[in-house]
Amino acid sequence: MLEKKQTKEMSHIVGTFLVSANGAFLNGAGIDTSGEDRTSVIPKQFSNGKYRVPYVSAQAWRRWLRDTLIEETEWPKSTLHAIKQSERGTTSKIAGELNPIDYPEDDLFGYMRSEEGQGRTKKAEEESSGEEESSGEETQQRIKVKALIRASPFMSSILVSLRKFGWKGKDEGFVHLEEGTPVPYSTVFYNTNLQAIFGLDMTRAGVFRNVGDRIELREELIKPGTESGKLKEREKDIYELSDSNAAKIRAGELLHAISILRGGAKQAAFATDVSPKVLILAGLDCGNLILNNIFEDNPDQASHDGPNIKVETLKEIAADYADRLVTPIYIGIRKGYLNLENEKTIRTLANGDSRFVVDTPINITKAFVSKHLGYDRDKTAQ
Amino acid sequence: MDKLIHATIRGITATFRIPLIVSGKSLCAPVPSYSTLLGFIGCCAGREVYPDEVRIGFEYRFGEGTSGAGLGVDMETTHRFELKDDRLRPHPKGTSIRFYEFHAYPVLELYLDNMDFFDILMQPAGIPTFGRSQDLAWIERVEKVDVEQKPSGKVCTTLMPFPQEAVGGRMLRLPEFFDNKKTGVTRDPMNIRLFQVIPTGSIIVNPNLYHVKTDEDDDHVIYLHKWAGIDGKE
């Protein structure tokens, strides 16, 4: 029988945010091959069944986030190394440090080192399986095929446009040469707001499970880790960082990096500020990403009004998930960005209602991290 | 069986990769496989879930519009390096690109026969996804519904074992589940068999069909998958 959780501890931090991408080109899809000329670059788009909608890959904005995190914290960067060479001496496999003990980036974002030769070992195992159930030698052979995979405790969706149509702009340019005719080129960009959802599994931050076919922590790190006191075995094959605050500090810094996110393609030409203009955070005792589809585009695209937060949806979420929410819902908004009426309504949400906290994106992150993770970034920096 | 758990699960994107296609564009299967759904439930439970615990039925759709499907092809940069003079340098040919097909705005109507999973879906231990790690999903609604068995009926898009008589649909060779009980050994695909994607509106005759009593469409039924066997034998 399955056990029901008795305690109400924060197991996940979930959130959503909105980036203002007016006159932006943040993630390219290469040359537009639909027309006759081959001089236009286009941003990534998908079909929602009716329209072509622009988006930014999760891979792309996770890279922005990783870079922001490392720049802000000055933590050691999990740089890419060659881990295997081909017979000709060229690199055939690469990976980061694969060390979540000393590299918080590896801990938070995960990694994978696939192993070749699994089939060969498996074949040997099958040939011998007819003789005996399982011999010690066979067990040793099996251990050789371990693939090192740590699924990311921080999970993120794509950054998708709120605006389904009417987002497209085209920047026509020419490269003028000293001699000859100018060379034309153009860039399709977007005028929209991009939303993403994310979740951080706090039960996995700083915890490494070598269970099933997922070996999260390299065996050669376990002994030095435990001897140096950085690592301890929680239970069989499950390890955790000895410093119980380490995971909270890592999570706190990650949330801080989201609140000041920077990055994106073509910054020289489009200079887009990708730091969230709206950031909503909450702590839960489960992994359901309840903060989704919170934003809507301003239906009147001719007006200068910004997007809306769906206030009634937020209230409904706060009521429906009251028994799952461990923290208030923190709503960070940049002044003058949302529809003005909508902004006023959001600011009054926190009046007398302890279920909501409203401030700027950076301030709500600081407050959340300080109150619910016990980590005060400003004090630590002093 | 007179009750099922019904959960409505949504996401922004979904990638149900068709196995064995390893070169060129990675293609997305029209529906999730039963092994993917077991993994989904396992993520919510925070442990491995095997077929002997639960039977699964589902309906799947994607795209926001009523016409056409929501499809996209994502591109991911892969960085290539070479070792020169014992130093890792970017490959002179530069980066490469991988292409992944994905569904936009997927919706999964999931039906389970084991009531123990109600609390698990209400309070998932992990963050569930529709395929890849960025295909985040959220559980919008969980309820218990009264059902009755029916010999035939009309199904929405789902996955059934091949062949289903008089019904067309794409065939996929898929495992029913993965055995992941041995530490350090790559999970084993079990019960690899032919499945058939059943299009919406198909009339099916099958002993594993259930009608939700509150459903206004009297002909609408859910196919609850019958596992071939947990030992890999039919």
Coordinates of C-alpha atoms in Angstrom, one line a residue:
Chain A
M1 CA 0.0 0.0 0.0
L2 CA 1.2 3.4 -0.8
E3 CA 2.1 5.7 2.0
K4 CA 0.6 9.2 2.3
K5 CA 2.9 12.0 3.2
Q6 CA 2.4 13.0 6.8
T7 CA 4.4 16.2 7.0
K8 CA 4.1 19.3 5.0
E9 CA 7.6 20.2 4.0
M10 CA 8.6 22.2 1.0
S11 CA 9.7 19.6 -1.6
H12 CA 9.5 21.7 -4.7
I13 CA 9.8 25.3 -5.7
V14 CA 7.7 26.1 -8.7
G15 CA 7.4 29.3 -10.7
T16 CA 6.7 31.1 -13.9
F17 CA 8.0 34.2 -15.4
L18 CA 7.5 36.7 -18.2
V19 CA 10.1 38.3 -20.3
S20 CA 9.5 41.4 -22.4
A21 CA 10.7 40.6 -25.9
N22 CA 9.7 43.6 -27.9
G23 CA 12.1 44.0 -30.8
A24 CA 13.9 40.9 -29.9
F25 CA 15.6 37.9 -31.5
L26 CA 16.7 35.6 -28.7
N27 CA 17.0 32.2 -30.3
G28 CA 17.6 31.7 -34.0
A29 CA 16.5 28.9 -36.4
G30 CA 18.9 29.8 -39.1
I31 CA 18.2 30.9 -42.7
D32 CA 14.6 31.1 -43.8
T33 CA 14.4 28.5 -46.6
S34 CA 10.7 29.1 -47.5
G35 CA 11.3 32.0 -49.9
E36 CA 13.5 32.4 -53.0
D37 CA 16.2 34.5 -51.4
R38 CA 18.4 33.0 -48.7
T39 CA 19.3 36.2 -46.9
S40 CA 16.8 36.2 -44.0
V41 CA 17.4 34.7 -40.6
I42 CA 14.4 33.7 -38.6
P43 CA 13.7 33.0 -34.9
K44 CA 12.6 29.6 -33.7
Q45 CA 8.9 29.0 -34.2
F46 CA 6.4 26.2 -33.9
S47 CA 2.8 25.7 -35.1
N48 CA 0.1 25.7 -32.5
G49 CA -2.2 24.2 -35.0
K50 CA -3.3 27.6 -36.3
Y51 CA -0.4 30.1 -36.1
R52 CA 3.3 30.1 -36.1
V53 CA 4.4 31.0 -32.6
P54 CA 7.9 32.1 -31.7
Y55 CA 9.8 30.5 -28.8
V56 CA 13.1 30.1 -27.2
S57 CA 14.4 26.5 -26.5
A58 CA 14.8 25.3 -23.0
Q59 CA 18.4 24.5 -23.9
A60 CA 19.0 28.1 -24.8
W61 CA 17.6 29.9 -21.8
R62 CA 19.1 27.3 -19.5
R63 CA 22.5 28.3 -20.9
W64 CA 21.7 31.9 -20.1
L65 CA 20.7 30.9 -16.6
R66 CA 23.8 28.7 -16.1
D67 CA 26.1 31.6 -17.2
T68 CA 24.3 34.1 -15.1
L69 CA 24.5 31.8 -12.1
I70 CA 28.2 31.3 -12.5
E71 CA 28.9 35.0 -13.1
E72 CA 26.9 36.0 -10.0
T73 CA 28.3 33.4 -7.6
E74 CA 31.8 33.0 -9.0
W75 CA 31.3 29.3 -8.3
P76 CA 33.6 27.0 -10.3
K77 CA 32.2 26.5 -13.8
S78 CA 31.5 22.9 -14.9
T79 CA 33.6 23.2 -18.1
L80 CA 33.4 20.7 -20.9
H81 CA 36.2 18.2 -21.1
A82 CA 37.1 15.4 -23.5
I83 CA 36.3 12.1 -21.8
K84 CA 36.9 9.8 -24.7
Q85 CA 39.1 9.8 -27.7
S86 CA 38.6 7.9 -30.9
E87 CA 41.3 5.6 -32.4
R88 CA 42.5 8.5 -34.5
G89 CA 43.1 10.6 -31.4
T90 CA 40.1 13.0 -31.9
T91 CA 37.7 13.6 -29.1
S92 CA 34.6 11.5 -29.5
K93 CA 32.9 12.2 -26.1
I94 CA 32.7 15.3 -23.9
A95 CA 31.1 16.1 -20.6
G96 CA 31.2 18.7 -17.9
E97 CA 32.9 18.0 -14.6
L98 CA 30.4 15.3 -13.6
N99 CA 31.0 16.3 -10.0
P100 CA 27.9 17.5 -8.2
I101 CA 29.7 17.7 -4.9
D102 CA 32.2 20.4 -5.8
Y103 CA 30.3 22.0 -8.8
P104 CA 26.8 23.3 -7.8
E105 CA 26.1 23.7 -11.5
D106 CA 26.3 19.9 -12.0
D107 CA 24.1 19.4 -9.0
L108 CA 21.4 21.7 -10.1
F109 CA 21.4 21.1 -13.9
G110 CA 22.4 17.5 -14.1
Y111 CA 24.5 15.7 -16.6
M112 CA 24.9 12.6 -18.7
R113 CA 27.8 10.4 -19.7
S114 CA 26.5 7.6 -21.8
E115 CA 28.6 4.5 -22.0
E116 CA 29.5 2.5 -25.1
G117 CA 29.8 -1.2 -24.9
Q118 CA 26.6 -1.8 -23.0
G119 CA 25.4 -4.1 -25.7
R120 CA 28.7 -6.1 -25.6
T121 CA 28.5 -6.6 -21.9
K122 CA 24.9 -7.5 -22.1
K123 CA 25.7 -10.1 -24.8
A124 CA 28.2 -11.7 -22.5
E125 CA 25.7 -11.7 -19.7
E126 CA 23.1 -13.4 -21.9
E127 CA 25.5 -16.1 -22.9
S128 CA 26.4 -16.9 -19.4
S129 CA 22.8 -16.6 -18.0
G130 CA 21.9 -20.0 -19.2
E131 CA 24.4 -21.6 -16.9
E132 CA 23.8 -20.0 -13.5
E133 CA 21.5 -17.4 -12.0
S134 CA 24.1 -14.8 -11.2
S135 CA 27.8 -15.2 -10.5
G136 CA 30.1 -12.8 -8.8
E137 CA 32.0 -12.3 -12.1
E138 CA 28.8 -11.5 -13.9
T139 CA 27.9 -8.9 -11.3
Q140 CA 31.3 -7.4 -11.9
Q141 CA 30.7 -7.3 -15.6
R142 CA 27.4 -5.6 -15.1
I143 CA 28.9 -2.9 -13.1
K144 CA 31.1 -2.0 -16.0
V145 CA 28.2 -0.8 -18.1
K146 CA 27.1 1.9 -15.7
A147 CA 25.9 5.0 -17.5
L148 CA 26.3 8.2 -15.4
I149 CA 23.1 10.2 -15.6
R150 CA 21.8 12.8 -13.3
A151 CA 18.5 14.2 -14.4
S152 CA 18.3 17.9 -13.7
P153 CA 16.6 18.8 -10.4
F154 CA 15.8 22.1 -12.0
M155 CA 13.3 21.7 -14.8
S156 CA 12.3 24.3 -17.3
S157 CA 9.9 24.6 -20.2
I158 CA 10.5 26.5 -23.4
L159 CA 10.1 30.3 -23.3
V160 CA 7.0 30.6 -25.4
S161 CA 5.3 33.7 -26.9
L162 CA 2.1 35.0 -25.4
R163 CA 1.2 36.6 -28.8
K164 CA 0.1 34.0 -31.3
F165 CA 0.0 36.3 -34.4
G166 CA 1.0 39.8 -35.3
W167 CA 4.3 39.4 -33.5
K168 CA 6.5 39.5 -36.6
G169 CA 8.9 42.3 -37.5
K170 CA 11.6 42.3 -40.2
D171 CA 14.8 44.3 -40.0
E172 CA 16.1 44.9 -43.5
G173 CA 19.9 45.5 -43.6
F174 CA 22.6 46.0 -46.1
V175 CA 26.3 45.4 -45.8
H176 CA 27.9 48.3 -47.8
L177 CA 31.2 47.3 -49.4
E178 CA 34.0 49.6 -50.6
E179 CA 33.5 48.1 -54.1
G180 CA 30.5 46.5 -55.7
T181 CA 26.8 46.5 -54.8
P182 CA 25.6 46.3 -51.2
V183 CA 24.8 42.8 -49.8
P184 CA 21.3 42.6 -48.4
Y185 CA 20.4 40.6 -45.3
S186 CA 17.4 40.7 -43.1
T187 CA 16.4 39.5 -39.6
V188 CA 12.9 38.5 -38.6
F189 CA 12.3 39.5 -35.0
Y190 CA 9.4 39.4 -32.6
N191 CA 7.4 41.9 -30.6
T192 CA 5.9 39.9 -27.8
N193 CA 6.2 38.7 -24.2
L194 CA 7.7 35.2 -23.6
Q195 CA 6.5 33.0 -20.7
A196 CA 8.1 29.9 -19.2
I197 CA 7.4 27.7 -16.3
F198 CA 10.0 25.9 -14.1
G199 CA 10.3 23.7 -11.0
L200 CA 13.1 22.9 -8.7
D201 CA 13.0 19.5 -6.9
M202 CA 14.4 20.3 -3.5
T203 CA 14.3 16.7 -2.5
R204 CA 17.0 16.0 -5.2
A205 CA 19.2 19.1 -4.8
G206 CA 22.3 17.9 -3.0
V207 CA 21.1 14.3 -3.1
F208 CA 22.5 11.7 -5.3
R209 CA 20.9 8.4 -6.0
N210 CA 22.7 5.4 -7.4
V211 CA 19.6 3.4 -7.9
G212 CA 18.4 1.4 -11.0
D213 CA 20.2 2.2 -14.1
R214 CA 20.8 5.8 -13.1
I215 CA 24.1 6.3 -11.5
E216 CA 24.1 9.9 -10.4
L217 CA 27.4 10.0 -8.5
R218 CA 30.6 8.6 -9.9
E219 CA 32.0 5.9 -7.6
E220 CA 35.4 7.5 -7.6
L221 CA 33.9 10.6 -5.9
I222 CA 32.2 8.7 -3.1
K223 CA 35.2 7.7 -1.1
P224 CA 37.1 11.1 -1.2
G225 CA 33.7 12.8 -0.6
T226 CA 32.9 10.9 2.5
E227 CA 36.5 11.1 3.8
S228 CA 36.7 14.8 3.3
G229 CA 33.4 15.2 5.2
K230 CA 31.6 16.8 2.2
L231 CA 29.4 13.7 1.6
K232 CA 27.5 11.3 3.7
E233 CA 25.4 8.2 2.9
R234 CA 21.8 8.8 3.8
E235 CA 20.8 5.2 3.1
K236 CA 22.1 2.4 0.9
D237 CA 23.2 3.9 -2.5
I238 CA 21.8 7.3 -1.7
Y239 CA 24.2 10.0 -0.8
E240 CA 23.7 13.7 0.2
L241 CA 25.9 16.7 0.9
S242 CA 26.9 16.7 4.6
D243 CA 26.2 20.5 4.9
S244 CA 22.5 20.6 5.1
N245 CA 22.5 24.3 4.1
A246 CA 24.4 23.7 0.9
A247 CA 21.4 22.6 -1.2
K248 CA 19.4 25.6 0.1
I249 CA 22.2 28.0 -0.8
R250 CA 22.4 26.5 -4.2
A251 CA 18.7 26.8 -4.7
G252 CA 18.7 30.3 -3.4
E253 CA 21.4 31.4 -5.8
L254 CA 19.6 29.7 -8.7
L255 CA 16.4 31.6 -7.9
H256 CA 18.4 34.8 -7.7
A257 CA 20.0 34.1 -11.1
I258 CA 16.5 33.7 -12.6
S259 CA 15.4 37.1 -11.1
I260 CA 18.3 38.8 -12.9
L261 CA 18.5 36.6 -15.9
R262 CA 20.6 37.9 -18.8
G263 CA 21.6 36.4 -22.2
G264 CA 20.1 35.7 -25.6
A265 CA 21.1 35.8 -29.2
K266 CA 21.8 39.0 -31.2
Q267 CA 22.2 41.2 -28.2
A268 CA 24.5 43.5 -30.2
A269 CA 21.7 44.2 -32.7
F270 CA 18.6 44.0 -30.4
A271 CA 19.8 44.5 -26.9
T272 CA 16.9 42.7 -25.1
D273 CA 16.7 42.7 -21.4
V274 CA 15.6 39.2 -20.5
S275 CA 15.4 39.6 -16.8
P276 CA 11.8 38.7 -15.8
K277 CA 9.4 41.6 -15.7
V278 CA 7.0 39.3 -13.8
L279 CA 8.2 36.4 -11.7
I280 CA 5.9 34.3 -9.6
L281 CA 7.2 31.7 -7.1
A282 CA 5.7 29.3 -4.6
G283 CA 6.9 26.4 -2.4
L284 CA 4.9 23.2 -2.6
D285 CA 4.9 19.8 -0.9
C286 CA 4.6 18.1 -4.3
G287 CA 5.9 18.4 -7.9
N288 CA 2.8 19.7 -9.7
L289 CA 3.6 22.8 -11.7
I290 CA 0.6 24.7 -10.6
L291 CA 1.8 28.1 -11.7
N292 CA 1.1 27.8 -15.4
N293 CA -0.8 29.7 -18.0
I294 CA -1.0 32.7 -15.6
F295 CA -0.4 35.3 -18.3
E296 CA -2.4 36.6 -21.2
D297 CA -1.5 39.0 -23.9
N298 CA -3.3 42.3 -24.2
P299 CA -6.0 41.6 -26.7
D300 CA -5.8 45.1 -28.1
Q301 CA -2.5 45.0 -29.9
A302 CA -2.9 48.6 -31.1
S303 CA -2.8 49.9 -27.5
H304 CA 0.4 50.4 -25.5
D305 CA -1.0 48.3 -22.6
G306 CA 1.1 45.5 -21.4
P307 CA 0.1 41.9 -20.7
N308 CA -2.2 40.8 -17.9
I309 CA -1.8 38.4 -15.0
K310 CA -5.0 36.3 -14.7
V311 CA -5.9 37.4 -11.3
E312 CA -8.9 35.1 -10.9
T313 CA -6.8 32.1 -12.0
L314 CA -4.2 33.0 -9.4
K315 CA -6.9 33.2 -6.7
E316 CA -8.3 29.9 -7.8
I317 CA -4.9 28.2 -7.6
A318 CA -4.3 29.7 -4.1
A319 CA -7.6 28.3 -3.0
D320 CA -7.5 24.9 -4.8
Y321 CA -4.0 24.1 -3.7
A322 CA -4.1 25.6 -0.2
D323 CA -3.3 22.2 1.2
R324 CA -0.3 21.8 -1.1
L325 CA 1.1 25.3 -0.9
V326 CA 3.8 25.5 1.8
T327 CA 4.5 29.2 1.2
P328 CA 2.5 32.2 0.1
I329 CA 2.5 32.9 -3.7
Y330 CA 5.2 35.5 -4.3
I331 CA 4.4 37.8 -7.2
G332 CA 7.2 40.0 -8.4
I333 CA 6.2 42.7 -10.9
R334 CA 8.1 45.5 -12.6
K335 CA 6.3 48.8 -12.3
G336 CA 4.6 50.0 -15.5
Y337 CA 5.0 46.8 -17.4
L338 CA 1.6 45.1 -17.0
N339 CA -1.7 46.6 -18.0
L340 CA -2.2 49.5 -15.6
E341 CA -5.5 48.3 -14.2
N342 CA -4.2 44.8 -13.9
E343 CA -1.1 46.0 -12.0
K344 CA -3.3 47.9 -9.5
T345 CA -5.4 44.8 -8.9
I346 CA -2.3 42.6 -8.4
R347 CA -0.9 45.1 -5.9
T348 CA -4.1 45.0 -3.8
L349 CA -3.9 41.2 -3.7
A350 CA -1.5 41.2 -0.8
N351 CA -3.6 43.7 1.2
G352 CA -4.8 41.6 4.2
D353 CA -4.4 38.3 2.3
S354 CA -1.5 36.3 3.7
R355 CA -1.6 34.0 0.7
F356 CA 0.1 36.5 -1.5
V357 CA 3.3 38.6 -1.4
V358 CA 3.7 41.3 -4.0
D359 CA 6.9 43.3 -4.7
T360 CA 9.5 43.5 -7.5
P361 CA 10.9 40.3 -9.1
I362 CA 14.2 40.7 -7.3
N363 CA 12.7 41.6 -3.9
I364 CA 10.3 38.7 -3.9
T365 CA 13.1 36.3 -4.7
K366 CA 15.2 37.7 -1.9
A367 CA 12.2 37.5 0.5
F368 CA 11.4 33.9 -0.6
V369 CA 14.9 32.7 -0.3
S370 CA 15.5 34.3 3.1
K371 CA 12.2 33.2 4.6
H372 CA 11.8 29.7 3.2
L373 CA 15.4 28.6 2.5
G374 CA 17.0 30.5 5.4
Y375 CA 19.6 32.0 3.1
D376 CA 20.2 35.7 3.1
R377 CA 22.3 36.5 0.1
D378 CA 23.1 40.1 1.1
K379 CA 24.3 39.2 4.5
T380 CA 26.5 36.4 3.2
A381 CA 28.1 38.8 0.7
Q382 CA 29.1 41.3 3.4
Chain B
M1 CA -14.3 -2.7 -12.0
D2 CA -16.7 0.2 -11.5
K3 CA -14.4 3.1 -10.8
L4 CA -11.4 4.7 -12.5
I5 CA -9.2 7.6 -11.6
H6 CA -9.3 10.3 -14.3
A7 CA -6.6 12.9 -14.6
T8 CA -6.3 15.7 -17.1
I9 CA -2.7 16.6 -17.7
R10 CA -1.4 19.5 -19.9
G11 CA 1.9 20.8 -21.0
I12 CA 3.4 23.4 -23.4
T13 CA 5.4 20.8 -25.4
A14 CA 5.7 17.0 -25.6
T15 CA 8.3 14.8 -27.2
F16 CA 7.4 11.1 -27.4
R17 CA 10.4 10.0 -29.3
I18 CA 10.1 7.1 -31.7
P19 CA 12.7 4.6 -30.7
L20 CA 15.2 3.2 -33.1
I21 CA 15.3 6.4 -35.3
V22 CA 18.7 7.6 -34.4
S23 CA 19.9 9.5 -37.4
G24 CA 18.5 12.7 -38.9
K25 CA 15.5 14.4 -37.3
S26 CA 14.2 12.8 -34.1
L27 CA 10.5 12.1 -34.8
C28 CA 7.7 12.4 -32.3
A29 CA 5.2 9.5 -31.9
P30 CA 1.6 10.6 -32.3
V31 CA 0.8 9.3 -28.8
P32 CA 2.8 8.4 -25.7
S33 CA 3.7 4.7 -25.2
Y34 CA 2.5 2.8 -22.2
S35 CA 6.1 2.6 -20.9
T36 CA 6.2 6.4 -21.0
L37 CA 3.0 6.6 -19.1
L38 CA 4.3 4.2 -16.5
G39 CA 7.4 6.4 -16.2
F40 CA 5.1 9.4 -15.8
I41 CA 3.2 7.7 -13.0
G42 CA 6.5 6.6 -11.5
C43 CA 7.7 10.2 -11.5
C44 CA 4.6 11.2 -9.6
A45 CA 5.0 8.3 -7.2
G46 CA 8.7 8.9 -6.7
R47 CA 9.6 5.3 -7.4
E48 CA 9.4 2.7 -10.1
V49 CA 5.9 1.6 -11.1
Y50 CA 5.3 -1.7 -12.8
P51 CA 2.4 -3.1 -14.8
D52 CA 1.3 -5.4 -12.0
E53 CA 0.2 -2.3 -10.0
V54 CA -2.0 -0.5 -12.3
R55 CA -3.8 -0.6 -15.6
I56 CA -3.7 2.4 -17.8
G57 CA -6.1 4.0 -20.3
F58 CA -5.5 7.3 -22.0
E59 CA -6.6 9.7 -24.7
Y60 CA -4.2 12.2 -26.2
R61 CA -4.5 15.3 -28.3
F62 CA -2.3 18.3 -29.0
G63 CA -2.5 21.7 -30.7
E64 CA -4.7 24.5 -29.7
G65 CA -6.7 24.9 -32.9
T66 CA -9.4 22.4 -33.8
S67 CA -7.9 22.0 -37.3
G68 CA -4.5 20.7 -37.9
A69 CA -1.9 19.7 -35.3
G70 CA 0.5 21.7 -33.3
L71 CA 3.9 20.6 -34.3
G72 CA 7.3 22.1 -34.2
V73 CA 10.9 21.1 -34.8
D74 CA 13.3 22.2 -32.2
M75 CA 17.0 22.6 -32.9
E76 CA 19.7 22.0 -30.4
T77 CA 23.3 23.1 -30.8
T78 CA 25.8 20.3 -30.2
H79 CA 29.3 21.5 -29.5
R80 CA 32.1 19.5 -31.1
F81 CA 35.6 19.5 -29.8
E82 CA 38.9 18.1 -30.8
L83 CA 42.0 17.4 -28.8
K84 CA 45.0 19.2 -30.2
D85 CA 48.3 19.4 -28.4
D86 CA 46.6 18.0 -25.3
R87 CA 44.2 20.8 -25.3
L88 CA 40.5 20.8 -26.0
R89 CA 39.6 23.1 -28.8
P90 CA 36.4 23.8 -30.7
H91 CA 36.2 21.6 -33.8
P92 CA 37.2 23.6 -36.9
K93 CA 33.9 22.6 -38.6
G94 CA 32.1 24.4 -35.8
T95 CA 29.0 23.4 -34.0
S96 CA 26.4 21.0 -35.2
I97 CA 22.7 20.9 -35.0
R98 CA 20.2 18.2 -33.9
F99 CA 16.6 18.4 -34.8
Y100 CA 13.7 17.3 -32.6
E101 CA 10.1 17.2 -33.6
F102 CA 7.7 18.0 -30.8
H103 CA 4.0 18.5 -30.1
A104 CA 2.6 21.8 -28.9
Y105 CA 0.0 22.2 -26.2
P106 CA -0.5 18.5 -25.5
V107 CA -3.4 17.2 -23.4
L108 CA -3.4 13.8 -21.8
E109 CA -6.6 12.3 -20.3
L110 CA -5.2 9.6 -18.1
Y111 CA -7.3 6.8 -16.6
L112 CA -6.0 4.4 -13.9
D113 CA -7.8 1.5 -12.2
N114 CA -5.8 1.5 -8.9
M115 CA -7.3 4.0 -6.5
D116 CA -4.0 4.2 -4.6
F117 CA -2.8 6.4 -7.3
F118 CA -5.3 9.1 -6.6
D119 CA -3.3 10.7 -3.8
I120 CA -0.1 10.3 -5.9
L121 CA -1.6 12.3 -8.8
M122 CA -3.0 14.8 -6.4
Q123 CA 0.5 15.2 -4.8
P124 CA 3.2 14.1 -7.3
A125 CA 6.6 13.5 -5.7
G126 CA 8.5 14.6 -8.8
I127 CA 7.9 17.1 -11.7
P128 CA 6.2 15.1 -14.4
T129 CA 7.2 15.6 -18.1
F130 CA 5.9 14.6 -21.5
G131 CA 9.1 13.0 -22.8
R132 CA 12.1 15.2 -22.5
S133 CA 13.0 17.2 -19.4
Q134 CA 11.9 20.5 -20.9
D135 CA 8.5 19.1 -21.7
L136 CA 7.1 20.0 -18.4
A137 CA 3.6 18.9 -17.6
W138 CA 1.1 19.8 -14.9
I139 CA -1.8 17.9 -13.5
E140 CA -4.9 20.0 -14.0
R141 CA -7.6 17.9 -12.5
V142 CA -7.9 14.5 -10.7
E143 CA -11.2 12.8 -10.1
K144 CA -12.7 9.4 -9.5
V145 CA -15.3 8.5 -12.1
D146 CA -17.9 5.7 -12.2
V147 CA -17.5 3.4 -15.2
E148 CA -19.2 0.5 -16.8
Q149 CA -17.8 -2.1 -19.2
K150 CA -18.9 -2.1 -22.8
P151 CA -18.3 -4.5 -25.6
S152 CA -17.8 -1.8 -28.2
G153 CA -17.7 1.9 -28.6
K154 CA -16.0 5.0 -30.0
V155 CA -12.6 5.9 -28.7
C156 CA -10.5 9.1 -28.9
T157 CA -6.9 9.0 -30.0
T158 CA -5.2 6.2 -28.0
L159 CA -2.8 3.3 -28.4
M160 CA -3.9 -0.3 -28.7
P161 CA -2.2 -3.6 -29.5
F162 CA -2.1 -4.5 -33.2
P163 CA -4.2 -5.6 -34.9
Q164 CA -7.6 -3.9 -34.3
E165 CA -10.0 -5.2 -36.9
A166 CA -11.4 -2.7 -39.4
V167 CA -9.5 0.2 -37.9
G168 CA -6.6 2.0 -39.6
G169 CA -3.7 3.6 -37.8
R170 CA 0.0 4.0 -37.6
M171 CA 1.8 1.0 -36.2
L172 CA 4.6 1.3 -33.7
R173 CA 6.8 -1.4 -32.2
L174 CA 7.2 -0.5 -28.6
P175 CA 8.0 -2.0 -25.2
E176 CA 5.2 -2.2 -22.7
F177 CA 7.5 -1.3 -19.8
F178 CA 11.1 -1.2 -18.8
D179 CA 12.6 -3.4 -16.1
N180 CA 14.9 -1.2 -14.1
K181 CA 15.4 -3.3 -11.0
K182 CA 19.2 -4.0 -11.5
T183 CA 21.5 -1.3 -10.2
G184 CA 24.0 -0.2 -12.7
V185 CA 22.5 -2.0 -15.6
T186 CA 20.7 -0.3 -18.4
R187 CA 16.9 -0.9 -18.1
D188 CA 15.6 -3.7 -20.1
P189 CA 12.7 -3.2 -22.5
M190 CA 10.0 -5.8 -21.8
N191 CA 7.1 -7.1 -23.9
I192 CA 8.2 -5.5 -27.2
R193 CA 5.1 -5.8 -29.4
L194 CA 3.3 -4.1 -32.2
F195 CA 0.9 -1.3 -31.2
Q196 CA -1.5 0.7 -33.3
V197 CA -2.4 4.3 -33.0
I198 CA -6.2 4.5 -33.0
P199 CA -7.5 7.7 -34.4
T200 CA -10.3 9.6 -32.8
G201 CA -13.8 8.4 -33.7
S202 CA -12.8 4.8 -34.4
I203 CA -15.4 2.2 -33.5
I204 CA -13.7 -0.5 -31.5
V205 CA -14.8 -3.9 -30.4
N206 CA -12.7 -5.1 -27.5
P207 CA -13.2 -6.7 -24.0
N208 CA -11.3 -3.8 -22.3
L209 CA -13.6 -0.9 -23.0
Y210 CA -15.1 1.2 -20.3
H211 CA -17.7 4.0 -20.5
V212 CA -17.6 6.9 -18.0
K213 CA -21.2 7.0 -16.7
T214 CA -21.2 10.8 -16.6
D215 CA -20.1 11.1 -20.2
E216 CA -23.0 12.5 -22.3
D217 CA -21.8 10.7 -25.3
D218 CA -23.1 7.2 -24.7
D219 CA -20.9 5.6 -27.4
H220 CA -17.6 7.1 -26.0
V221 CA -15.4 4.5 -24.3
I222 CA -11.9 4.3 -22.8
Y223 CA -9.6 1.5 -23.7
L224 CA -7.9 0.2 -20.6
H225 CA -4.7 -1.5 -21.6
K226 CA -4.3 -5.1 -20.9
W227 CA -0.7 -5.9 -20.2
A228 CA 0.8 -8.8 -22.1
G229 CA 2.4 -10.0 -18.9
I230 CA 4.9 -8.8 -16.3
D231 CA 7.2 -11.6 -17.1
G232 CA 7.6 -10.6 -20.7
K233 CA 5.3 -13.4 -22.0
E234 CA 1.9 -12.9 -23.5

